[in-house]
Amino acid sequence: MFTVIFGRPGCPFCVRAKEVADQLKADRDDFDYRYVDIHAEGISKADLEKTVGKPVHTVPQIFVDESHVGGFTEFEAYAKENLGLYTN
């Protein structure tokens, strides 16, 4: 399972998404992720909208196995429901 987190510097929800991903990586052998700093990579919200397939107003934007999950709240809920987050 591979997750990509698109975020930006100074974004508290991006930090929290990375913390959740770090926890999952530590707890699971089948989980890995990549954090993409949209400013450092030169990715605009318009670029993200093309990838997501709908308007993007906030970051992070998170994909699990190339499927768009949403932002931090959706990612945390997905991880709790499907990946055993916070059960250890």
PDB file of C-alpha atoms in Angstrom:
ATOM      1  CA  MET A   1       0.000   0.000   0.000  1.00  0.00           C
ATOM      2  CA  PHE A   2       1.484   3.328  -1.051  1.00  0.00           C
ATOM      3  CA  THR A   3       0.206   6.741  -0.034  1.00  0.00           C
ATOM      4  CA  VAL A   4       1.085  10.135  -1.483  1.00  0.00           C
ATOM      5  CA  ILE A   5       0.473  13.271   0.552  1.00  0.00           C
ATOM      6  CA  PHE A   6       0.495  16.586  -1.303  1.00  0.00           C
ATOM      7  CA  GLY A   7       1.090  19.392   1.185  1.00  0.00           C
ATOM      8  CA  ARG A   8       2.826  22.692   1.760  1.00  0.00           C
ATOM      9  CA  PRO A   9       5.099  24.232   4.416  1.00  0.00           C
ATOM     10  CA  GLY A  10       3.351  25.735   7.434  1.00  0.00           C
ATOM     11  CA  CYS A  11       0.219  23.653   7.018  1.00  0.00           C
ATOM     12  CA  PRO A  12      -0.812  22.081  10.350  1.00  0.00           C
ATOM     13  CA  PHE A  13      -3.062  19.489   8.699  1.00  0.00           C
ATOM     14  CA  CYS A  14      -0.168  18.467   6.424  1.00  0.00           C
ATOM     15  CA  VAL A  15       1.988  17.917   9.516  1.00  0.00           C
ATOM     16  CA  ARG A  16      -0.763  15.830  11.108  1.00  0.00           C
ATOM     17  CA  ALA A  17      -1.183  13.767   7.927  1.00  0.00           C
ATOM     18  CA  LYS A  18       2.554  13.022   7.933  1.00  0.00           C
ATOM     19  CA  GLU A  19       2.341  12.006  11.610  1.00  0.00           C
ATOM     20  CA  VAL A  20      -0.480   9.570  10.819  1.00  0.00           C
ATOM     21  CA  ALA A  21       1.500   8.190   7.867  1.00  0.00           C
ATOM     22  CA  ASP A  22       4.614   7.806  10.048  1.00  0.00           C
ATOM     23  CA  GLN A  23       2.547   5.919  12.628  1.00  0.00           C
ATOM     24  CA  LEU A  24       1.102   3.617   9.971  1.00  0.00           C
ATOM     25  CA  LYS A  25       4.559   3.011   8.502  1.00  0.00           C
ATOM     26  CA  ALA A  26       5.864   2.068  11.951  1.00  0.00           C
ATOM     27  CA  ASP A  27       2.903  -0.221  12.693  1.00  0.00           C
ATOM     28  CA  ARG A  28       2.457  -1.940   9.333  1.00  0.00           C
ATOM     29  CA  ASP A  29       4.849  -3.791   7.047  1.00  0.00           C
ATOM     30  CA  ASP A  30       2.643  -3.100   4.016  1.00  0.00           C
ATOM     31  CA  PHE A  31       2.443   0.707   4.290  1.00  0.00           C
ATOM     32  CA  ASP A  32       4.735   3.361   2.857  1.00  0.00           C
ATOM     33  CA  TYR A  33       4.253   6.948   1.804  1.00  0.00           C
ATOM     34  CA  ARG A  34       5.765   9.919   0.050  1.00  0.00           C
ATOM     35  CA  TYR A  35       5.246  13.516   1.094  1.00  0.00           C
ATOM     36  CA  VAL A  36       5.244  15.998  -1.790  1.00  0.00           C
ATOM     37  CA  ASP A  37       5.871  19.645  -0.913  1.00  0.00           C
ATOM     38  CA  ILE A  38       3.812  21.383  -3.612  1.00  0.00           C
ATOM     39  CA  HIS A  39       5.798  24.619  -3.265  1.00  0.00           C
ATOM     40  CA  ALA A  40       9.200  22.922  -3.583  1.00  0.00           C
ATOM     41  CA  GLU A  41       7.964  20.819  -6.518  1.00  0.00           C
ATOM     42  CA  GLY A  42       6.277  23.755  -8.273  1.00  0.00           C
ATOM     43  CA  ILE A  43       2.834  22.129  -8.177  1.00  0.00           C
ATOM     44  CA  SER A  44      -0.108  24.527  -8.287  1.00  0.00           C
ATOM     45  CA  LYS A  45      -3.644  23.985  -7.022  1.00  0.00           C
ATOM     46  CA  ALA A  46      -4.679  23.848 -10.697  1.00  0.00           C
ATOM     47  CA  ASP A  47      -2.223  20.967 -11.198  1.00  0.00           C
ATOM     48  CA  LEU A  48      -3.682  19.190  -8.168  1.00  0.00           C
ATOM     49  CA  GLU A  49      -7.210  19.736  -9.486  1.00  0.00           C
ATOM     50  CA  LYS A  50      -6.268  17.863 -12.665  1.00  0.00           C
ATOM     51  CA  THR A  51      -4.999  14.949 -10.593  1.00  0.00           C
ATOM     52  CA  VAL A  52      -7.898  14.964  -8.113  1.00  0.00           C
ATOM     53  CA  GLY A  53     -10.552  15.546 -10.760  1.00  0.00           C
ATOM     54  CA  LYS A  54     -12.377  18.308  -8.884  1.00  0.00           C
ATOM     55  CA  PRO A  55     -11.640  21.756  -7.432  1.00  0.00           C
ATOM     56  CA  VAL A  56      -8.978  21.801  -4.709  1.00  0.00           C
ATOM     57  CA  HIS A  57      -9.209  24.489  -2.042  1.00  0.00           C
ATOM     58  CA  THR A  58      -7.011  23.057   0.693  1.00  0.00           C
ATOM     59  CA  VAL A  59      -4.057  20.806   1.357  1.00  0.00           C
ATOM     60  CA  PRO A  60      -3.188  18.155   2.151  1.00  0.00           C
ATOM     61  CA  GLN A  61      -4.607  16.154  -0.717  1.00  0.00           C
ATOM     62  CA  ILE A  62      -4.001  12.473  -0.076  1.00  0.00           C
ATOM     63  CA  PHE A  63      -4.013   9.439  -2.358  1.00  0.00           C
ATOM     64  CA  VAL A  64      -3.893   5.812  -1.222  1.00  0.00           C
ATOM     65  CA  ASP A  65      -2.849   3.409  -3.968  1.00  0.00           C
ATOM     66  CA  GLU A  66      -3.596   6.148  -6.538  1.00  0.00           C
ATOM     67  CA  SER A  67      -7.173   6.644  -5.263  1.00  0.00           C
ATOM     68  CA  HIS A  68      -8.007  10.092  -3.928  1.00  0.00           C
ATOM     69  CA  VAL A  69      -9.003   9.862  -0.262  1.00  0.00           C
ATOM     70  CA  GLY A  70      -9.311  13.591   0.466  1.00  0.00           C
ATOM     71  CA  GLY A  71      -7.716  15.773   3.107  1.00  0.00           C
ATOM     72  CA  PHE A  72      -6.434  15.009   6.584  1.00  0.00           C
ATOM     73  CA  THR A  73      -9.835  14.319   8.147  1.00  0.00           C
ATOM     74  CA  GLU A  74     -10.767  11.831   5.417  1.00  0.00           C
ATOM     75  CA  PHE A  75      -7.322  10.196   5.548  1.00  0.00           C
ATOM     76  CA  GLU A  76      -7.475   9.768   9.318  1.00  0.00           C
ATOM     77  CA  ALA A  77     -10.984   8.259   9.066  1.00  0.00           C
ATOM     78  CA  TYR A  78      -9.834   5.953   6.243  1.00  0.00           C
ATOM     79  CA  ALA A  79      -6.818   4.839   8.283  1.00  0.00           C
ATOM     80  CA  LYS A  80      -8.958   4.148  11.366  1.00  0.00           C
ATOM     81  CA  GLU A  81     -11.511   2.165   9.385  1.00  0.00           C
ATOM     82  CA  ASN A  82      -9.204   0.259   7.025  1.00  0.00           C
ATOM     83  CA  LEU A  83      -5.682   0.244   8.457  1.00  0.00           C
ATOM     84  CA  GLY A  84      -6.081  -0.184  12.198  1.00  0.00           C
ATOM     85  CA  LEU A  85      -4.881   3.299  13.127  1.00  0.00           C
ATOM     86  CA  TYR A  86      -4.848   3.905  16.907  1.00  0.00           C
ATOM     87  CA  THR A  87      -5.657   0.290  17.722  1.00  0.00           C
ATOM     88  CA  ASN A  88      -2.163  -0.582  18.936  1.00  0.00           C
TER      89      ASN A  88
END
